[in-house]
Each structure stands twice: as structure tokens, then as C-alpha cells.
Amino acid sequence: MTYEEWEREIPASISDDVLWKMRVYRYALFLSELAWSDVTKLMDDRRTVALADQLYRAVGSISANLAEGYSRYTGKDRARFYAYSLGSARESRDWHYKSRHILGNVVFEHRAQFLAQIIRQLKTIIAKERNTAIQK
């Protein structure tokens, strides 16, 4: 499934929310959709069950923290939750990397590219909310 196909199938209950305007949130939700199949594959091997759990929690935390941060009143509060989301994106990349032996390098590269976009966008958003630059 491509991002464009997925986006067309999103119910209005989600896409009508003002949060949907954040591209990084849409990317995070799409990544959660992709992670479901990744986790399902990892669950097939008892040696990678714990890894599957970690991966799904980290990926799910990206959009959850974005939603929580978006609801905050001050830039400082928003930046804090967006920073949690950034940490989860980096953690997700780490878990995907560790899963590449099961998922394959093609899957890892695809997920890593999406996560790189999410990370770049979050660094920009957080800096704007904090009015400071984040170290590369």
C-alpha cells in the first residue's frame, strides 16, 4: 500500500480533525499502519516477539505524542511532547534496524526513509516551538 492509497482511505473522523493538517502526524500514522505488518512478521518467530513489542510501542508513540503535544497551549509544552515524539522516531529507527534480518533490507530502507522525514520535520517544529535550534 502506498502512502497516497492509505491517505484516501482515512475516515473523516480522523481527517476532519485540525491535527490532520500536520504532515508529520499523517506520516506517523502511516508508519503505524506499516508497522502492523512488520510486527506481525516478527511475531512469527519466538526469538523476536520482544522486539516486535518494542517496535510497535515506539512507532505508536510517535503519533500519540504528536496528538498530545498539539493539544497543549504553550509552545514550551508542545515542544516537550514533540521532543518525546522525536525520541520515539529515533527509537523506531533503531528497532527497525535491529529487525532488518527478519524484515529485509528493502523494508528497513523504506521505513528508515519515512522516519528520516519524520525526524527532520520534528526537529524543525520543535526548534520553532522552543525558538531554539536542535543539535544535529
XYZ file of C-alpha atoms in Angstrom:
136
model
C 0.000 0.000 0.000
C 1.341 3.415 -0.891
C 1.015 6.500 1.254
C -1.395 8.043 -1.260
C -3.646 4.962 -1.264
C -3.645 4.878 2.512
C -4.434 8.575 2.811
C -7.515 8.203 0.583
C -8.898 5.526 2.909
C -8.654 7.547 6.130
C -12.072 8.062 7.733
C -13.407 11.590 8.094
C -13.378 11.192 11.875
C -9.587 11.456 11.623
C -9.027 13.622 8.551
C -11.544 16.288 9.661
C -9.512 16.998 12.792
C -7.242 20.033 12.537
C -4.356 17.804 13.677
C -4.564 16.104 10.258
C -3.028 19.251 8.738
C 0.317 18.300 10.288
C 2.138 16.301 7.615
C 4.385 14.739 10.227
C 1.295 13.382 12.026
C -0.001 11.841 8.799
C 3.400 10.243 8.167
C 3.473 8.870 11.720
C 0.015 7.322 11.336
C 1.005 5.769 8.021
C 4.143 4.349 9.599
C 1.969 2.826 12.330
C -0.053 1.124 9.619
C 3.109 -0.270 8.040
C 4.465 -1.345 11.408
C 1.463 -3.597 11.920
C 2.640 -5.888 9.121
C 6.245 -5.635 10.343
C 5.242 -6.648 13.850
C 3.079 -9.485 12.565
C 6.067 -10.904 10.715
C 8.305 -10.523 13.785
C 5.726 -12.310 15.960
C 6.122 -15.467 13.849
C 9.490 -16.170 15.472
C 9.507 -16.530 19.265
C 13.012 -15.044 19.340
C 11.727 -11.705 18.018
C 8.465 -11.358 19.973
C 10.012 -8.870 22.420
C 11.499 -6.926 19.530
C 8.046 -6.770 17.894
C 6.568 -5.333 21.077
C 9.274 -2.682 21.365
C 8.919 -1.724 17.713
C 5.151 -1.349 17.843
C 5.251 0.695 21.045
C 7.919 3.035 19.676
C 6.161 3.580 16.341
C 2.785 4.118 18.017
C 4.280 6.627 20.406
C 5.275 8.961 17.556
C 1.730 9.906 16.540
C 0.382 9.649 20.098
C 2.861 12.247 21.363
C 2.217 14.472 18.367
C -1.505 14.413 19.150
C -0.866 15.122 22.821
C 1.551 17.944 22.053
C -0.758 19.528 19.507
C -3.373 19.896 22.234
C -1.070 21.860 24.530
C -1.492 25.587 24.986
C 2.083 26.877 25.113
C 4.948 26.333 22.707
C 7.082 25.014 25.551
C 4.514 22.331 26.405
C 4.027 21.429 22.735
C 7.782 21.217 22.205
C 8.129 18.791 25.109
C 5.683 16.299 23.590
C 7.094 16.812 20.107
C 10.512 16.009 21.581
C 9.073 12.768 23.013
C 7.802 12.029 19.518
C 11.270 12.713 18.109
C 12.766 10.295 20.609
C 10.217 7.655 19.627
C 11.022 8.183 15.937
C 14.705 7.623 16.614
C 13.906 4.602 18.763
C 11.676 3.230 15.979
C 14.524 3.559 13.517
C 16.727 1.626 15.923
C 14.170 -1.203 16.309
C 13.594 -1.353 12.563
C 17.340 -1.604 12.040
C 17.540 -4.492 14.507
C 14.621 -6.163 12.693
C 16.169 -5.975 9.239
C 17.395 -9.570 9.404
C 13.775 -10.743 9.524
C 12.010 -7.916 7.663
C 14.674 -7.479 4.995
C 16.798 -4.532 3.948
C 14.204 -3.214 1.488
C 11.620 -2.890 4.265
C 14.185 -1.368 6.605
C 15.256 1.206 3.997
C 11.640 2.175 3.295
C 10.835 2.606 6.993
C 14.120 4.436 7.597
C 13.321 6.901 4.813
C 9.913 7.666 6.330
C 11.451 8.006 9.762
C 14.120 10.363 8.401
C 11.359 12.604 7.054
C 9.560 12.497 10.385
C 12.765 13.275 12.292
C 13.648 16.212 10.025
C 10.175 17.691 10.336
C 10.096 17.258 14.099
C 13.469 18.925 14.552
C 12.170 21.935 12.646
C 8.864 22.025 14.524
C 10.497 21.669 17.937
C 13.009 24.417 17.205
C 10.197 26.717 16.127
C 8.151 25.949 19.246
C 11.181 26.458 21.509
C 12.622 29.299 19.453
C 15.973 27.491 19.534
C 17.869 25.182 17.208
C 18.262 21.469 17.924
C 21.718 19.967 17.534
C 22.137 17.654 14.564
